[in-house]
Amino acid sequence: MIAYLSNLATLAAIFGLLAATLNFMVGQAGIFSVAHAVFMGLGAYAGAQVALLVVPNPLLACLAAAVVAGGLSLCLALPALRVRGEYFVAASLGLQMMAVTLFTEAKPLTGGMGGLVGIPRPSLFGVVIPVLPMALIALVLFLVLMSAMQRGSFGRTLGAIRDAESAAEALGKNVAVAKALAVAFSAAGAGVAGALFALHLSFVNVESFTLEQSVLVMAMLIVGGTGTLLGPLLGAVLLLSLPAALSFLPFIPPTEIGSVQQIIYGGAMALLMIFRPAGLLGDQKRGRSEA
Amino acid sequence: MLELQLLLGGLQNGALYALTAAGFALIFGATKVFHVAHGATFTLAGYVFIGAWNAGWHPVLGVLAAMAAAVAFGIAMERFVYRPIGRHEGGFFTVFVAAFGVSIVVQNLIAMVAGRGFANVDSPLSMASEVLPELFLAPVFWISIVAAVAMFLALTLFLSRHPAGVALRALAQNADLLRAYGLSSSKLSILAFALGSVLAAPAAILTAMTSGINEAVGNHVMLISMAATIVGGVGSLRGAALAGLLLGVAEAVVLTVLDTQWAEGASFMVLFAFILFRPSGMFGAAVAR
């Protein structure tokens, strides 16, 4: 039971980090990406390769993950500079589909469908440490960073771009750099979450980085509420405990639990958007005009 | 000959993409709703036809049932999802998330009811025969081309000649002015959704007859429709249809050098290139920024 709970807590911290970084992109910068799992995947593969080939040092793995994911986030930043709204969602959706193909085919780097197996336990200075404390530290670190940025000049620049891009540009804000930085920061966070995910499971394959995963992270954000600090965490905890809660219901056949779970969160997304578009913790008045 | 074979296959797929994309573009142009659940319409129509076929119905009845299901789903989305969100002035992302949620529900319901994995319809129409040396074509090829051309012509005629079609075009251009003239924009929205959704039905049926469909096919269809609408230029049905055809052929051309799993990548590269270099698309006027 303790092992089960600590596993759930680790996953909640990892997915909380994913949802919170996606929130930074969506809520702060107004860049509506449905390709967050791509950067989680890049980070997971980078972190796993570092642990497999170099040393199972979690700090090094996270650093490599952040650099790879943040660097390749340019793929997402480029279309974000050109188009907004529906167009960008379509572009990020395409990127997600493309990335899954690449992850499956680049077998030397990712192991394809078979994935990377036997990732060693993370250890620091020769001591094996569990992933849970590291995930919690990473989560708190990113949350503090993000709330600092939100209040600082960078966050306000992003807010200005989100609300009126031309006006922000007219006031001398460098829109391209601000957007690219926001995307890179968010992707780096997702990369760190991916590396921790790989170290935690000691196995990764492409199945964890599909469109479904991106949508799950988005659903966590939506359920919790975009633009809030704690909303994404609440969403992550709620949606991760859903499968566990469902398995206690005797009348659902075990083979259909996956489907029922997806139906519940798909339905929750639709119903929330119709009746409470700013999420559970969101400011309802604000959500109406911009979300 | 392999190249020609693949090219003709690409044309067939492209014709079906063109139909689906034209439906998506019609809805987006007239109502400004990015109907992400269009893929779900496609999946639903395909499975209704397969169900009717397996139950031993006459194929014509099956086609009608599939079309009815598509139209009913489209109208239901308009009435129960997009309209309430529009009433409290939700932004595009609200609409996108809600439609995406519904797509997930539809996909999983279909998986639970019809089972996972590929389902298709075996009919003599999908049997390929050698028309030229080393060139195989099934009757479905001709049906796809004819169906696409016929439906597109009918749609163009309707939009240019019939009063309701003209009103739809007016709605696309200026909804406020349309209301000022006393026409009902909500009735016209329903018409747009019905027309757009019905276009997905034949494409779904013909896909079920050739390569088969699975419960997740909607994602692919959704991506193709969105890509074709953007590549074609928003507001241009002709552009969307042409872009759908182009994407189908592009996928086939990619197959001559790479494996099948890269086909989707080809569509994405075309979309990406257009977004980076020509965001207004082939026939679009204004750049959407």
PDB file of C-alpha atoms in Angstrom, chain A residues 155-278:
ATOM      1  CA  GLY A 155       5.418  37.363 -17.300  1.00  0.00           C
ATOM      2  CA  ARG A 156       3.780  40.707 -17.932  1.00  0.00           C
ATOM      3  CA  THR A 157       5.298  40.883 -21.398  1.00  0.00           C
ATOM      4  CA  LEU A 158       3.819  37.468 -22.123  1.00  0.00           C
ATOM      5  CA  GLY A 159       0.455  38.525 -20.754  1.00  0.00           C
ATOM      6  CA  ALA A 160       0.527  41.591 -22.966  1.00  0.00           C
ATOM      7  CA  ILE A 161       1.349  39.465 -26.020  1.00  0.00           C
ATOM      8  CA  ARG A 162      -1.456  37.059 -25.150  1.00  0.00           C
ATOM      9  CA  ASP A 163      -4.028  39.825 -24.816  1.00  0.00           C
ATOM     10  CA  ALA A 164      -2.951  42.086 -27.679  1.00  0.00           C
ATOM     11  CA  GLU A 165       0.011  41.067 -29.742  1.00  0.00           C
ATOM     12  CA  SER A 166       0.149  44.143 -31.954  1.00  0.00           C
ATOM     13  CA  ALA A 167      -0.095  46.476 -28.969  1.00  0.00           C
ATOM     14  CA  ALA A 168       2.761  44.673 -27.203  1.00  0.00           C
ATOM     15  CA  GLU A 169       4.841  44.936 -30.356  1.00  0.00           C
ATOM     16  CA  ALA A 170       4.031  48.618 -30.688  1.00  0.00           C
ATOM     17  CA  LEU A 171       5.277  49.164 -27.131  1.00  0.00           C
ATOM     18  CA  GLY A 172       8.642  47.799 -28.144  1.00  0.00           C
ATOM     19  CA  LYS A 173       8.309  44.282 -26.751  1.00  0.00           C
ATOM     20  CA  ASN A 174      10.243  41.703 -28.724  1.00  0.00           C
ATOM     21  CA  VAL A 175       7.366  39.343 -29.424  1.00  0.00           C
ATOM     22  CA  ALA A 176       9.403  36.685 -31.229  1.00  0.00           C
ATOM     23  CA  VAL A 177      12.014  36.328 -28.490  1.00  0.00           C
ATOM     24  CA  ALA A 178       9.452  36.361 -25.674  1.00  0.00           C
ATOM     25  CA  LYS A 179       7.340  33.673 -27.351  1.00  0.00           C
ATOM     26  CA  ALA A 180      10.345  31.480 -28.167  1.00  0.00           C
ATOM     27  CA  LEU A 181      11.617  31.772 -24.591  1.00  0.00           C
ATOM     28  CA  ALA A 182       8.226  30.916 -23.115  1.00  0.00           C
ATOM     29  CA  VAL A 183       7.962  27.842 -25.349  1.00  0.00           C
ATOM     30  CA  ALA A 184      11.545  26.785 -24.572  1.00  0.00           C
ATOM     31  CA  PHE A 185      11.018  27.160 -20.824  1.00  0.00           C
ATOM     32  CA  SER A 186       7.794  25.201 -20.890  1.00  0.00           C
ATOM     33  CA  ALA A 187       9.311  22.479 -23.079  1.00  0.00           C
ATOM     34  CA  ALA A 188      12.361  22.228 -20.814  1.00  0.00           C
ATOM     35  CA  GLY A 189      10.040  21.680 -17.845  1.00  0.00           C
ATOM     36  CA  ALA A 190       8.216  18.968 -19.750  1.00  0.00           C
ATOM     37  CA  GLY A 191      11.603  17.446 -20.599  1.00  0.00           C
ATOM     38  CA  VAL A 192      12.570  17.284 -16.936  1.00  0.00           C
ATOM     39  CA  ALA A 193       9.243  15.649 -16.162  1.00  0.00           C
ATOM     40  CA  GLY A 194       9.938  13.146 -18.948  1.00  0.00           C
ATOM     41  CA  ALA A 195      13.394  12.295 -17.597  1.00  0.00           C
ATOM     42  CA  LEU A 196      11.962  11.740 -14.109  1.00  0.00           C
ATOM     43  CA  PHE A 197       9.215   9.607 -15.660  1.00  0.00           C
ATOM     44  CA  ALA A 198      11.829   7.452 -17.420  1.00  0.00           C
ATOM     45  CA  LEU A 199      13.921   7.085 -14.252  1.00  0.00           C
ATOM     46  CA  HIS A 200      10.846   6.252 -12.214  1.00  0.00           C
ATOM     47  CA  LEU A 201       9.548   3.523 -14.510  1.00  0.00           C
ATOM     48  CA  SER A 202      13.049   2.415 -15.658  1.00  0.00           C
ATOM     49  CA  PHE A 203      11.370   1.749 -19.003  1.00  0.00           C
ATOM     50  CA  VAL A 204      10.060   4.054 -21.709  1.00  0.00           C
ATOM     51  CA  ASN A 205       8.510   3.486 -25.094  1.00  0.00           C
ATOM     52  CA  VAL A 206       6.597   5.550 -27.593  1.00  0.00           C
ATOM     53  CA  GLU A 207       3.220   4.567 -26.093  1.00  0.00           C
ATOM     54  CA  SER A 208       3.741   7.107 -23.302  1.00  0.00           C
ATOM     55  CA  PHE A 209       4.185  10.058 -25.653  1.00  0.00           C
ATOM     56  CA  THR A 210       1.208   9.830 -27.976  1.00  0.00           C
ATOM     57  CA  LEU A 211      -1.556  12.306 -28.658  1.00  0.00           C
ATOM     58  CA  GLU A 212      -3.578  10.629 -25.880  1.00  0.00           C
ATOM     59  CA  GLN A 213      -0.921  11.628 -23.365  1.00  0.00           C
ATOM     60  CA  SER A 214      -0.878  15.235 -24.618  1.00  0.00           C
ATOM     61  CA  VAL A 215      -4.630  15.303 -24.312  1.00  0.00           C
ATOM     62  CA  LEU A 216      -4.482  13.808 -20.826  1.00  0.00           C
ATOM     63  CA  VAL A 217      -2.106  16.571 -19.716  1.00  0.00           C
ATOM     64  CA  MET A 218      -4.329  19.145 -21.371  1.00  0.00           C
ATOM     65  CA  ALA A 219      -7.354  17.649 -19.628  1.00  0.00           C
ATOM     66  CA  MET A 220      -5.566  17.949 -16.267  1.00  0.00           C
ATOM     67  CA  LEU A 221      -4.949  21.604 -16.988  1.00  0.00           C
ATOM     68  CA  ILE A 222      -8.494  22.221 -18.187  1.00  0.00           C
ATOM     69  CA  VAL A 223     -10.141  20.414 -15.281  1.00  0.00           C
ATOM     70  CA  GLY A 224      -8.008  22.284 -12.767  1.00  0.00           C
ATOM     71  CA  GLY A 225      -8.268  25.623 -14.498  1.00  0.00           C
ATOM     72  CA  THR A 226      -5.910  27.452 -16.840  1.00  0.00           C
ATOM     73  CA  GLY A 227      -4.009  30.466 -15.626  1.00  0.00           C
ATOM     74  CA  THR A 228      -4.018  29.370 -11.972  1.00  0.00           C
ATOM     75  CA  LEU A 229      -0.988  28.129 -10.079  1.00  0.00           C
ATOM     76  CA  LEU A 230      -2.555  25.195  -8.238  1.00  0.00           C
ATOM     77  CA  GLY A 231      -5.269  24.244 -10.729  1.00  0.00           C
ATOM     78  CA  PRO A 232      -3.008  22.011 -12.854  1.00  0.00           C
ATOM     79  CA  LEU A 233      -1.876  20.134  -9.730  1.00  0.00           C
ATOM     80  CA  LEU A 234      -5.438  19.507  -8.649  1.00  0.00           C
ATOM     81  CA  GLY A 235      -6.269  18.315 -12.164  1.00  0.00           C
ATOM     82  CA  ALA A 236      -3.267  15.965 -12.197  1.00  0.00           C
ATOM     83  CA  VAL A 237      -4.189  14.402  -8.855  1.00  0.00           C
ATOM     84  CA  LEU A 238      -7.861  14.035  -9.839  1.00  0.00           C
ATOM     85  CA  LEU A 239      -7.223  12.447 -13.213  1.00  0.00           C
ATOM     86  CA  LEU A 240      -4.468  10.150 -11.950  1.00  0.00           C
ATOM     87  CA  SER A 241      -6.641   8.784  -9.173  1.00  0.00           C
ATOM     88  CA  LEU A 242      -9.433   8.136 -11.654  1.00  0.00           C
ATOM     89  CA  PRO A 243      -8.206   4.676 -12.820  1.00  0.00           C
ATOM     90  CA  ALA A 244      -7.671   3.609  -9.211  1.00  0.00           C
ATOM     91  CA  ALA A 245     -11.139   4.793  -8.257  1.00  0.00           C
ATOM     92  CA  LEU A 246     -12.659   3.044 -11.263  1.00  0.00           C
ATOM     93  CA  SER A 247     -11.054  -0.284 -10.436  1.00  0.00           C
ATOM     94  CA  PHE A 248     -13.057  -0.311  -7.195  1.00  0.00           C
ATOM     95  CA  LEU A 249     -16.312  -0.247  -9.144  1.00  0.00           C
ATOM     96  CA  PRO A 250     -17.256  -3.900  -9.566  1.00  0.00           C
ATOM     97  CA  PHE A 251     -19.620  -3.560 -12.527  1.00  0.00           C
ATOM     98  CA  ILE A 252     -16.991  -2.354 -15.020  1.00  0.00           C
ATOM     99  CA  PRO A 253     -15.180  -5.236 -16.715  1.00  0.00           C
ATOM    100  CA  PRO A 254     -11.405  -4.836 -16.233  1.00  0.00           C
ATOM    101  CA  THR A 255     -10.744  -4.861 -19.981  1.00  0.00           C
ATOM    102  CA  GLU A 256     -12.922  -1.798 -20.467  1.00  0.00           C
ATOM    103  CA  ILE A 257     -11.446   0.313 -17.662  1.00  0.00           C
ATOM    104  CA  GLY A 258      -9.163   2.140 -20.097  1.00  0.00           C
ATOM    105  CA  SER A 259     -12.094   3.078 -22.311  1.00  0.00           C
ATOM    106  CA  VAL A 260     -14.360   4.075 -19.432  1.00  0.00           C
ATOM    107  CA  GLN A 261     -11.604   6.242 -18.033  1.00  0.00           C
ATOM    108  CA  GLN A 262     -11.105   7.983 -21.371  1.00  0.00           C
ATOM    109  CA  ILE A 263     -14.843   8.467 -21.768  1.00  0.00           C
ATOM    110  CA  ILE A 264     -15.000  10.050 -18.324  1.00  0.00           C
ATOM    111  CA  TYR A 265     -12.241  12.520 -18.962  1.00  0.00           C
ATOM    112  CA  GLY A 266     -13.371  13.246 -22.504  1.00  0.00           C
ATOM    113  CA  GLY A 267     -16.859  13.873 -21.206  1.00  0.00           C
ATOM    114  CA  ALA A 268     -15.508  15.948 -18.320  1.00  0.00           C
ATOM    115  CA  MET A 269     -13.585  18.141 -20.771  1.00  0.00           C
ATOM    116  CA  ALA A 270     -16.668  18.741 -22.899  1.00  0.00           C
ATOM    117  CA  LEU A 271     -19.031  19.358 -19.984  1.00  0.00           C
ATOM    118  CA  LEU A 272     -16.604  21.659 -18.170  1.00  0.00           C
ATOM    119  CA  MET A 273     -16.149  23.729 -21.307  1.00  0.00           C
ATOM    120  CA  ILE A 274     -19.896  24.059 -21.723  1.00  0.00           C
ATOM    121  CA  PHE A 275     -20.756  24.852 -18.113  1.00  0.00           C
ATOM    122  CA  ARG A 276     -17.602  26.049 -16.382  1.00  0.00           C
ATOM    123  CA  PRO A 277     -15.051  27.111 -19.021  1.00  0.00           C
ATOM    124  CA  ALA A 278     -12.412  28.397 -16.589  1.00  0.00           C
TER     125      ALA A 278
END
